[in-house]
Each structure stands twice: as C-alpha cells, then as structure tokens.
Amino acid sequence: MTQNNNTIEYRFGKAIRRRRRELDLSQEELAERSGLHRNYISGIESGERNPSLKNVVKLVAALEISVSGLFVNYGIEVKSEPENDA
C-alpha cells in the first residue's frame, strides 16, 4: 500500500517518530510509557493508524511534550482538508 505523504496521519506519525528518537526511546519503551501496544505505535508512526484523542494525549505525555508543542515544533501544519461531517 502506498502512503500519501500529505495526510495528517502521515505527518503526525513522522512527528511522533522524530520526537521519540530525540528522546532516544525505542518503540517498545514508548509503548510502555504510554500504555499502548508497540504494534500500534508502529502503525501510528507509519501513518497507517489514526489515533483517538485519548491516545494522542497518552503519546504526548509519554514523549514529554504538549499536543500543541508537537504540532508547532514538528511541522504538523493543519491544512485544509475536506469535511466529512454534515
């Protein structure tokens, strides 16, 4: 499956990976810190998973950063995306 590098899931995953590596954490260590499964972390980092807000909060806490800090400092700019809601 080819991943679209422009999706929010892809950009978010790359930011999570970058921050994790800055802290010199393995995916297993991040999984332990966040209470999430290592395979789930891998799916997020590859852009294949779309984490819930609860899991985003768990991840940023484990990565010792705020949600806004992750978005601002790691280039997850919010681009206009079509609304799927009515």
mmCIF file of C-alpha atoms in Angstrom:
data_model
loop_
_atom_site.group_PDB
_atom_site.id
_atom_site.type_symbol
_atom_site.label_atom_id
_atom_site.label_comp_id
_atom_site.label_asym_id
_atom_site.label_seq_id
_atom_site.Cartn_x
_atom_site.Cartn_y
_atom_site.Cartn_z
ATOM 1 C CA MET A 1 0.000 0.000 0.000
ATOM 2 C CA THR A 2 1.368 3.407 -0.977
ATOM 3 C CA GLN A 3 1.120 6.023 1.755
ATOM 4 C CA ASN A 4 0.135 9.578 0.868
ATOM 5 C CA ASN A 5 2.842 11.753 2.457
ATOM 6 C CA ASN A 6 0.420 14.649 2.724
ATOM 7 C CA THR A 7 -2.134 13.095 5.076
ATOM 8 C CA ILE A 8 -2.448 14.271 8.661
ATOM 9 C CA GLU A 9 -1.886 10.666 9.784
ATOM 10 C CA TYR A 10 1.424 10.508 7.932
ATOM 11 C CA ARG A 11 2.639 13.900 9.211
ATOM 12 C CA PHE A 12 1.552 13.090 12.761
ATOM 13 C CA GLY A 13 3.323 9.724 12.657
ATOM 14 C CA LYS A 14 6.557 11.281 11.446
ATOM 15 C CA ALA A 15 6.396 13.842 14.259
ATOM 16 C CA ILE A 16 5.865 11.097 16.846
ATOM 17 C CA ARG A 17 8.830 9.150 15.455
ATOM 18 C CA ARG A 18 11.065 12.227 15.387
ATOM 19 C CA ARG A 19 10.245 13.152 18.993
ATOM 20 C CA ARG A 20 10.688 9.535 20.138
ATOM 21 C CA ARG A 21 14.119 9.389 18.537
ATOM 22 C CA GLU A 22 15.109 12.721 20.088
ATOM 23 C CA LEU A 23 14.393 11.154 23.472
ATOM 24 C CA ASP A 24 16.345 8.050 22.414
ATOM 25 C CA LEU A 25 13.359 5.781 23.028
ATOM 26 C CA SER A 26 12.548 2.557 21.248
ATOM 27 C CA GLN A 27 9.009 1.882 20.121
ATOM 28 C CA GLU A 28 8.810 -0.654 22.950
ATOM 29 C CA GLU A 29 9.837 1.965 25.512
ATOM 30 C CA LEU A 30 7.296 4.447 24.151
ATOM 31 C CA ALA A 31 4.657 1.721 24.277
ATOM 32 C CA GLU A 32 5.456 1.030 27.933
ATOM 33 C CA ARG A 33 5.410 4.732 28.833
ATOM 34 C CA SER A 34 2.138 5.380 27.026
ATOM 35 C CA GLY A 35 0.305 2.164 27.875
ATOM 36 C CA LEU A 36 -0.177 1.419 24.175
ATOM 37 C CA HIS A 37 0.954 -1.641 22.206
ATOM 38 C CA ARG A 38 4.216 -1.479 20.270
ATOM 39 C CA ASN A 39 2.463 -2.578 17.066
ATOM 40 C CA TYR A 40 0.004 0.290 17.500
ATOM 41 C CA ILE A 41 2.918 2.742 17.898
ATOM 42 C CA SER A 42 4.451 1.347 14.707
ATOM 43 C CA GLY A 43 1.153 1.829 12.852
ATOM 44 C CA ILE A 44 0.915 5.425 14.030
ATOM 45 C CA GLU A 45 4.499 6.210 13.036
ATOM 46 C CA SER A 46 3.954 4.757 9.569
ATOM 47 C CA GLY A 47 0.771 6.783 9.084
ATOM 48 C CA GLU A 48 -1.393 3.675 8.868
ATOM 49 C CA ARG A 49 -3.216 4.348 12.143
ATOM 50 C CA ASN A 50 -5.365 7.316 13.120
ATOM 51 C CA PRO A 51 -5.119 7.525 16.928
ATOM 52 C CA SER A 52 -8.007 8.704 19.074
ATOM 53 C CA LEU A 53 -7.655 11.901 21.081
ATOM 54 C CA LYS A 54 -7.206 9.811 24.234
ATOM 55 C CA ASN A 55 -4.272 8.008 22.648
ATOM 56 C CA VAL A 56 -2.769 11.255 21.342
ATOM 57 C CA VAL A 57 -2.787 12.570 24.916
ATOM 58 C CA LYS A 58 -1.132 9.350 26.156
ATOM 59 C CA LEU A 59 1.543 9.627 23.473
ATOM 60 C CA VAL A 60 2.440 13.270 24.069
ATOM 61 C CA ALA A 61 2.577 12.704 27.834
ATOM 62 C CA ALA A 62 4.961 9.792 27.272
ATOM 63 C CA LEU A 63 7.007 11.978 24.914
ATOM 64 C CA GLU A 64 7.120 14.807 27.477
ATOM 65 C CA ILE A 65 5.586 17.384 25.162
ATOM 66 C CA SER A 66 2.193 19.054 24.790
ATOM 67 C CA VAL A 67 -0.153 18.398 21.902
ATOM 68 C CA SER A 68 0.322 21.970 20.701
ATOM 69 C CA GLY A 69 4.096 21.664 21.112
ATOM 70 C CA LEU A 70 4.129 18.569 18.946
ATOM 71 C CA PHE A 71 2.112 20.281 16.213
ATOM 72 C CA VAL A 72 4.068 23.536 16.288
ATOM 73 C CA ASN A 73 7.593 22.175 16.772
ATOM 74 C CA TYR A 74 7.357 19.235 14.387
ATOM 75 C CA GLY A 75 5.655 20.784 11.389
ATOM 76 C CA ILE A 76 2.246 19.173 11.568
ATOM 77 C CA GLU A 77 0.631 22.167 9.990
ATOM 78 C CA VAL A 78 -3.092 21.872 9.696
ATOM 79 C CA LYS A 79 -4.009 22.064 6.038
ATOM 80 C CA SER A 80 -7.483 22.496 4.680
ATOM 81 C CA GLU A 81 -8.956 19.065 4.386
ATOM 82 C CA PRO A 82 -12.445 18.341 3.141
ATOM 83 C CA GLU A 83 -15.013 17.955 5.873
ATOM 84 C CA ASN A 84 -16.595 14.530 6.114
ATOM 85 C CA ASP A 85 -19.203 15.680 8.633
ATOM 86 C CA ALA A 86 -22.515 17.255 7.817
#
